Tab-separated table of C-alpha atoms in Angstrom:
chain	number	residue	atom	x	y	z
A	390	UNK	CA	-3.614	20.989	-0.782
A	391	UNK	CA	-0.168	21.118	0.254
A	392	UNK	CA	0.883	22.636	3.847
A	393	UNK	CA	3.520	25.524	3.248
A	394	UNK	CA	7.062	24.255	3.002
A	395	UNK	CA	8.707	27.202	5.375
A	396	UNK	CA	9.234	25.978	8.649
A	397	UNK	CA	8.997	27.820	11.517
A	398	UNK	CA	12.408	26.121	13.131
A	399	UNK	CA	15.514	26.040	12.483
A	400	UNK	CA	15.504	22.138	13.068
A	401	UNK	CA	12.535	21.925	11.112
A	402	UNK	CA	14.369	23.192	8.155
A	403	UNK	CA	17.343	20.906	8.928
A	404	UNK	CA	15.293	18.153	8.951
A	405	UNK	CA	13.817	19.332	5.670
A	406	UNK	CA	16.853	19.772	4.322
A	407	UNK	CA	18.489	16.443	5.441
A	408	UNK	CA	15.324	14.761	3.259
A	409	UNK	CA	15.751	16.543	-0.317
A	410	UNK	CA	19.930	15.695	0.709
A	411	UNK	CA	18.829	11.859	1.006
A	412	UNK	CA	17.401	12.394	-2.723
A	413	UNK	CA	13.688	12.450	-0.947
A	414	UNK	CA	11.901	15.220	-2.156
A	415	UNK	CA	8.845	14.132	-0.894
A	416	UNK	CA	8.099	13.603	2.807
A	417	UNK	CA	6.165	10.136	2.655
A	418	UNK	CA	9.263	8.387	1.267
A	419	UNK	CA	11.450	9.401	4.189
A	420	UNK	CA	8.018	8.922	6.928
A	421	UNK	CA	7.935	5.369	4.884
A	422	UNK	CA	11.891	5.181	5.781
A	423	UNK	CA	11.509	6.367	9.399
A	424	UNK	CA	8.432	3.908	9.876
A	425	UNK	CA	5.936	6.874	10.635
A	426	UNK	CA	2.744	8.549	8.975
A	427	UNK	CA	3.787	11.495	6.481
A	428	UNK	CA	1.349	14.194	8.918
A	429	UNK	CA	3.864	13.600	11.611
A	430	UNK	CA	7.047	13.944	9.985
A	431	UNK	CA	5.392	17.026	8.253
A	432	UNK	CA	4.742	18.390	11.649
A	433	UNK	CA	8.383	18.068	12.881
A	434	UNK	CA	9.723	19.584	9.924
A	435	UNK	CA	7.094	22.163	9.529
A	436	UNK	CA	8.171	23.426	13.188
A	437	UNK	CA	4.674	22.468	14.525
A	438	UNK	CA	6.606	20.100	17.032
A	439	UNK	CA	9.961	18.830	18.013
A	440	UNK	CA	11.148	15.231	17.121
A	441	UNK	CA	12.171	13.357	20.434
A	442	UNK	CA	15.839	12.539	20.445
A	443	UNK	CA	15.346	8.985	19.829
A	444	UNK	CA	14.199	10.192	15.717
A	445	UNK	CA	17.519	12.198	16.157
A	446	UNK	CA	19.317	9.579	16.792
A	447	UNK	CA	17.847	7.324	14.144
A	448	UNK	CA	18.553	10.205	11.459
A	449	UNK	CA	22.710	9.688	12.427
A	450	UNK	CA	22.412	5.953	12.678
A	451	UNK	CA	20.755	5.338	9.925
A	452	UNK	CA	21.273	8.200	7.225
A	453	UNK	CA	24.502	9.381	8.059
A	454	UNK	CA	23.280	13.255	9.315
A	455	UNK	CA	25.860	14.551	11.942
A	456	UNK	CA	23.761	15.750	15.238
A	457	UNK	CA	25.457	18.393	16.092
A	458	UNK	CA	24.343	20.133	12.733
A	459	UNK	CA	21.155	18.705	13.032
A	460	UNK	CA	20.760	20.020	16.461
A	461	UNK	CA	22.926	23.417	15.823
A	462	UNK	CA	23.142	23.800	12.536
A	463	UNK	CA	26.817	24.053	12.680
A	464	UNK	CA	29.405	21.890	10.477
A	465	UNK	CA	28.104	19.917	7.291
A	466	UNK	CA	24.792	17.539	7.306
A	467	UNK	CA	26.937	14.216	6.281
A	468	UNK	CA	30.149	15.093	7.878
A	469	UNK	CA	31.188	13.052	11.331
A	470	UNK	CA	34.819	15.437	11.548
A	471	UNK	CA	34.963	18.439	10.293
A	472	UNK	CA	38.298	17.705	8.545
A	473	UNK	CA	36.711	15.463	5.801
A	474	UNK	CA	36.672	17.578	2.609
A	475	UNK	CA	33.129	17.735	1.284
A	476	UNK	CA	34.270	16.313	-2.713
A	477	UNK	CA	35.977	12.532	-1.224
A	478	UNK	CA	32.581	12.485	1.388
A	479	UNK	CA	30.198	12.556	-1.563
A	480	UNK	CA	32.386	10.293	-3.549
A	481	UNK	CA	32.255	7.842	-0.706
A	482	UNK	CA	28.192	8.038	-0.867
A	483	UNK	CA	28.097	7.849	-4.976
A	484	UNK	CA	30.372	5.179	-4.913
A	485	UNK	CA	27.982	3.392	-2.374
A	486	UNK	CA	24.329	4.182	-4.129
A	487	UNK	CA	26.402	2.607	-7.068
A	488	UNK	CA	27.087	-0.458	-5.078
A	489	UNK	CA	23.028	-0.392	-3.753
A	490	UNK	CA	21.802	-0.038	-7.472
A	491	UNK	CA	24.489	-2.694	-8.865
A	492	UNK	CA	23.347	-4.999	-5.804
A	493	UNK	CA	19.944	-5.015	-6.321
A	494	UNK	CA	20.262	-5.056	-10.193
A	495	UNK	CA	21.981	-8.166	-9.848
A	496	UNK	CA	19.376	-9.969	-7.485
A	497	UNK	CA	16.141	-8.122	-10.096
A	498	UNK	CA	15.353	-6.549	-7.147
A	499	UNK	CA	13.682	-2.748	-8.054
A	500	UNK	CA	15.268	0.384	-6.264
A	501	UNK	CA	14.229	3.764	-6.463
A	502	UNK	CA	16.406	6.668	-5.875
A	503	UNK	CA	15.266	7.508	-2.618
A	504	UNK	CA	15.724	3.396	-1.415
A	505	UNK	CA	19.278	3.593	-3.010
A	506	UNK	CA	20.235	6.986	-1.136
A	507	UNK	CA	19.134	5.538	2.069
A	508	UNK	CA	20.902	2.191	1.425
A	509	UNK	CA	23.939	4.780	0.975
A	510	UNK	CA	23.701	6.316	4.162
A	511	UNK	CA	23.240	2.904	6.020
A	512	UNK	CA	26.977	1.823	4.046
A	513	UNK	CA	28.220	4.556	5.392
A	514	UNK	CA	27.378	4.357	8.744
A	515	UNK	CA	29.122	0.858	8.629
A	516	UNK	CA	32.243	1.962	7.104
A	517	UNK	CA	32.050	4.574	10.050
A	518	UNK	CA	31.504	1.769	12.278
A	519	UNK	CA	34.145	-0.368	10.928
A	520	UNK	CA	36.803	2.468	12.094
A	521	UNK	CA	37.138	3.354	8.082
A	522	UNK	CA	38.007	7.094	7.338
A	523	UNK	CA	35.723	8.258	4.383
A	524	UNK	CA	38.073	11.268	3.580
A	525	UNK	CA	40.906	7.963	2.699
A	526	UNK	CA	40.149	6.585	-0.658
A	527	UNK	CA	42.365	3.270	0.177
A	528	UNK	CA	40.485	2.565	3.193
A	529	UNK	CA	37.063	2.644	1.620
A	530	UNK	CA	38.124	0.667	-0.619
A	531	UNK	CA	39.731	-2.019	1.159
A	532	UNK	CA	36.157	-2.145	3.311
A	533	UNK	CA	33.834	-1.929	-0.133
A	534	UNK	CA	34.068	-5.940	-0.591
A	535	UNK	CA	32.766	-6.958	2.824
A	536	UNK	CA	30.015	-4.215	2.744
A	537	UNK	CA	29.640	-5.294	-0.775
A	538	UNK	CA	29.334	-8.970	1.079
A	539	UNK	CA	26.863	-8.305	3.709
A	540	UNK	CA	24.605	-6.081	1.695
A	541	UNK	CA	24.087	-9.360	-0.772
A	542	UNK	CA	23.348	-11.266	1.805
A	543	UNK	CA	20.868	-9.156	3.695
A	544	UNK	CA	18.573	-8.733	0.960
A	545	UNK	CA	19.392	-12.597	0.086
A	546	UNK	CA	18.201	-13.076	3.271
A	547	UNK	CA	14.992	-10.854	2.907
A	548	UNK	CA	14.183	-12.663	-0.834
A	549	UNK	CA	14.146	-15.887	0.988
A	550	UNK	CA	11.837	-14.560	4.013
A	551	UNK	CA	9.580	-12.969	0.947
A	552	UNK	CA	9.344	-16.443	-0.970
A	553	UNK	CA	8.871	-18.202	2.535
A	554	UNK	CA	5.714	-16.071	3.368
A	555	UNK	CA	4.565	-16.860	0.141
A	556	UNK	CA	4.472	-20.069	-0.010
């Protein structure tokens, strides 16, 4: 049966919430994401016990969650400055599941939602890194074609490891 979803944390819920925001209702997708058994995800966001800050840290690197909401619960989950408006933010992220479902449609590679959501998050975090402002429509898309670029090539690259193991 089921453990109770109400945390006993506020970060618990956070990271609870930051999941089903990731399109993950269920916790062994993002455990699977994280590289961790389901349990010990469920503990941290059951309040049992606290993530170490290195999980933190992998939550903003690799899905996009601001820390200081994580952490405080103040601002919004996706949003690095507060000044971003919430609508151009979540364009930004359609706009780049799009790109992960197009991508791996075009290589007959599956994707689930969940996979395309975190492949989202990952874009974005290299927009962010490329000094691109998500709230600017011009500058996202002047970056799309070289994240566009290296996405096809890094699952390129992981077809032809695949087939090489194979063989």
């Amino acid at each position: 049966m089921a453990r109770p979803e109400k945390p006993r944390t506020a970060l618990g819920q956070r990271l609870a919430d930051a999941r089903k925001a990731l399109g993950m209702p269920l916790r062994k997708d993002m455990a699977a994401l994280l590289g961790m058994p389901p349990d010990t995800l469920g503990t941290y966001e059951r309040g049992v016990s606290e993530p170490g800050m290195a999980l933190l840290a992998t939550y903003h690197s690799r899905f996009g969650i601001n820390l200081n909401w994580l952490l405080t619960g103040e601002g919004n989950p996706f949003h690095m400055a507060e000044a971003e408006p919430d609508d151009v933010v979540a364009d930004t992220m359609i706009r780049l599941a799009a790109m992960a479902v197009d991508m791996h449609a075009l290589l007959g590679l599956p994707l689930g939602p969940e996979k395309a959501a975190g492949i989202a998050a990952e874009l974005y975090n290299e927009l962010l890194a490329k000094g691109a402002s998500p709230s600017d429509p011009e500058e996202v898309e002047a970056h799309l074609p070289a994240l566009r670029l290296a996405l096809r090539r890094r699952l390129e690259a992981g077809l032809t490891a695949a087939l090489a193991s194979n063989a």
